[in-house]
Every structure is written in structure tokens, then in C-alpha cells.
């Protein structure tokens, strides 16, 4: 079992084209010998957004703080603390912070496809 405090995990800027004011922490993943999933924590500053992108794997999201919108092929929906989101493989998506505080969310992806900063693949 691995237990660590998330504040001790370094935060790095997301440099993927189209990302604006986004930081990521790799909470658990291949570096922790997690064979199946990678757990990442994203923080999107006010006015920021994740890139509009798609990839060949699903991911699951839990919004912890802040308010924003989730863009998908079905349109744009408001999101906030406590919301859970399933993004199927190959679906175009983007998250935008529309509030006045950081929008923070946990994102789970398959460990086999994790990219430390560029989460587009």
C-alpha cells in the first residue's frame, strides 16, 4: 500500500498546445508501480482551460473545487464540486474555469497511456 500526502507531490504546468493556466500533479501512477490506473490532480486558474482534445482512452473525473464548464460532443454543461464526469475514448472534450477560484479536479486514466504532462495521447 502507498499512502502519501498530495501536497508533497510536485505540480507542473500543462504545456500541451491549447492549455491555459493549468497545473497538474501526478498523485499515483507508473512511478508508484500502479499497474492499471494513473491518478492526476489538475488545477485550472480563473480564466484558464484545458486544451480541446481527444484521445483513444477513457477517463473519469471528480470535481473537487471551483466552477466551470465541460465541453463535449453533446454541448457545454456547467460543472462544480461533487460532479463526476465520464469521458469516453475518442470524445472531443475541454474544461474551462468560469469562476473566481481555482477549479480543481481528480482525473483517472489508464496507467499504460499516461503522459506526465501531455495527456492528449
Tab-separated table of C-alpha atoms in Angstrom:
chain	number	residue	atom	x	y	z
A	1	UNK	CA	0.000	0.000	0.000
A	2	UNK	CA	1.177	3.507	-0.787
A	3	UNK	CA	-0.007	6.489	1.236
A	4	UNK	CA	1.384	9.947	0.611
A	5	UNK	CA	0.216	13.488	1.130
A	6	UNK	CA	-0.874	15.166	-2.078
A	7	UNK	CA	0.740	18.499	-1.085
A	8	UNK	CA	4.134	16.749	-1.276
A	9	UNK	CA	3.631	15.862	-4.961
A	10	UNK	CA	5.204	18.399	-7.348
A	11	UNK	CA	2.881	20.450	-9.528
A	12	UNK	CA	3.908	21.038	-13.141
A	13	UNK	CA	2.394	23.277	-15.799
A	14	UNK	CA	0.477	21.566	-18.587
A	15	UNK	CA	2.276	22.660	-21.754
A	16	UNK	CA	0.091	20.919	-24.316
A	17	UNK	CA	-0.977	23.382	-27.047
A	18	UNK	CA	-4.283	24.992	-26.109
A	19	UNK	CA	-3.812	24.635	-22.349
A	20	UNK	CA	-4.060	27.894	-20.431
A	21	UNK	CA	-3.306	28.342	-16.710
A	22	UNK	CA	-3.371	24.592	-15.935
A	23	UNK	CA	-1.198	22.776	-13.387
A	24	UNK	CA	-1.031	19.001	-12.847
A	25	UNK	CA	0.122	16.744	-10.032
A	26	UNK	CA	0.750	13.062	-10.766
A	27	UNK	CA	-0.605	11.707	-7.480
A	28	UNK	CA	-0.278	7.996	-8.270
A	29	UNK	CA	0.901	6.272	-11.396
A	30	UNK	CA	3.599	4.173	-13.005
A	31	UNK	CA	6.238	5.822	-10.790
A	32	UNK	CA	4.414	4.221	-7.817
A	33	UNK	CA	4.158	0.815	-9.505
A	34	UNK	CA	0.399	1.314	-10.056
A	35	UNK	CA	-0.248	-1.218	-12.839
A	36	UNK	CA	-3.706	-0.175	-14.016
A	37	UNK	CA	-4.532	3.472	-13.304
A	38	UNK	CA	-2.890	6.865	-13.004
A	39	UNK	CA	-4.460	9.414	-10.638
A	40	UNK	CA	-3.809	13.039	-11.520
A	41	UNK	CA	-4.940	16.266	-9.875
A	42	UNK	CA	-5.472	19.280	-12.102
A	43	UNK	CA	-5.851	22.902	-11.051
A	44	UNK	CA	-7.207	25.374	-13.597
A	45	UNK	CA	-6.818	29.035	-12.598
A	46	UNK	CA	-9.659	31.525	-13.167
A	47	UNK	CA	-9.988	32.203	-16.890
A	48	UNK	CA	-7.954	29.101	-17.731
A	49	UNK	CA	-8.819	25.961	-19.643
A	50	UNK	CA	-7.605	22.530	-20.561
A	51	UNK	CA	-6.894	22.023	-24.255
A	52	UNK	CA	-9.741	20.980	-26.518
A	53	UNK	CA	-8.603	17.477	-27.395
A	54	UNK	CA	-9.442	13.806	-27.708
A	55	UNK	CA	-7.559	10.554	-27.206
A	56	UNK	CA	-8.060	6.835	-27.577
A	57	UNK	CA	-8.759	6.072	-23.912
A	58	UNK	CA	-11.488	6.913	-21.433
A	59	UNK	CA	-11.058	8.892	-18.270
A	60	UNK	CA	-13.038	9.653	-15.148
A	61	UNK	CA	-13.127	12.968	-13.310
A	62	UNK	CA	-14.224	14.172	-9.864
A	63	UNK	CA	-14.523	17.946	-9.460
A	64	UNK	CA	-13.224	18.968	-6.014
A	65	UNK	CA	-13.453	22.776	-6.101
A	66	UNK	CA	-14.358	25.706	-8.293
A	67	UNK	CA	-16.868	26.158	-11.082
A	68	UNK	CA	-16.594	25.769	-14.803
A	69	UNK	CA	-17.901	24.202	-17.954
A	70	UNK	CA	-17.312	20.862	-19.622
A	71	UNK	CA	-17.410	20.864	-23.401
A	72	UNK	CA	-18.221	17.589	-25.141
A	73	UNK	CA	-19.777	16.409	-28.360
A	74	UNK	CA	-23.158	16.824	-26.626
A	75	UNK	CA	-22.556	20.530	-25.925
A	76	UNK	CA	-21.460	22.586	-22.914
A	77	UNK	CA	-22.528	21.824	-19.331
A	78	UNK	CA	-21.898	23.626	-16.050
A	79	UNK	CA	-19.743	21.694	-13.555
A	80	UNK	CA	-18.852	22.193	-9.909
A	81	UNK	CA	-17.758	20.480	-6.688
A	82	UNK	CA	-19.007	16.926	-6.335
A	83	UNK	CA	-19.713	16.408	-10.031
A	84	UNK	CA	-18.354	13.233	-11.606
A	85	UNK	CA	-17.666	13.044	-15.330
A	86	UNK	CA	-17.045	10.115	-17.664
A	87	UNK	CA	-15.229	10.971	-20.905
A	88	UNK	CA	-15.388	8.054	-23.374
A	89	UNK	CA	-12.450	7.223	-25.617
A	90	UNK	CA	-12.168	9.437	-28.708
A	91	UNK	CA	-14.645	12.064	-27.470
A	92	UNK	CA	-13.604	15.686	-28.009
A	93	UNK	CA	-13.601	17.480	-24.635
A	94	UNK	CA	-12.386	20.556	-22.765
A	95	UNK	CA	-12.785	22.021	-19.269
A	96	UNK	CA	-12.964	25.780	-18.718
A	97	UNK	CA	-12.791	27.620	-15.385
A	98	UNK	CA	-15.618	30.185	-15.380
A	99	UNK	CA	-15.383	31.039	-11.681
A	100	UNK	CA	-13.269	33.244	-9.468
A	101	UNK	CA	-11.242	30.495	-7.771
A	102	UNK	CA	-9.163	27.576	-8.984
A	103	UNK	CA	-11.175	24.732	-10.469
A	104	UNK	CA	-9.617	21.542	-9.105
A	105	UNK	CA	-10.374	18.017	-10.249
A	106	UNK	CA	-9.073	14.479	-9.976
A	107	UNK	CA	-8.642	12.645	-13.285
A	108	UNK	CA	-8.110	8.882	-13.626
A	109	UNK	CA	-6.597	7.415	-16.792
A	110	UNK	CA	-5.112	4.024	-17.704
A	111	UNK	CA	-1.542	3.825	-16.408
A	112	UNK	CA	-0.401	2.309	-19.702
A	113	UNK	CA	-1.140	5.514	-21.614
A	114	UNK	CA	-0.198	8.113	-19.020
A	115	UNK	CA	1.872	11.031	-20.225
A	116	UNK	CA	3.397	13.107	-17.392
A	117	UNK	CA	2.344	16.456	-18.900
A	118	UNK	CA	0.843	15.882	-22.341
A	119	UNK	CA	-2.369	13.995	-21.550
A	120	UNK	CA	-3.577	14.050	-25.166
A	121	UNK	CA	-2.460	10.573	-26.166
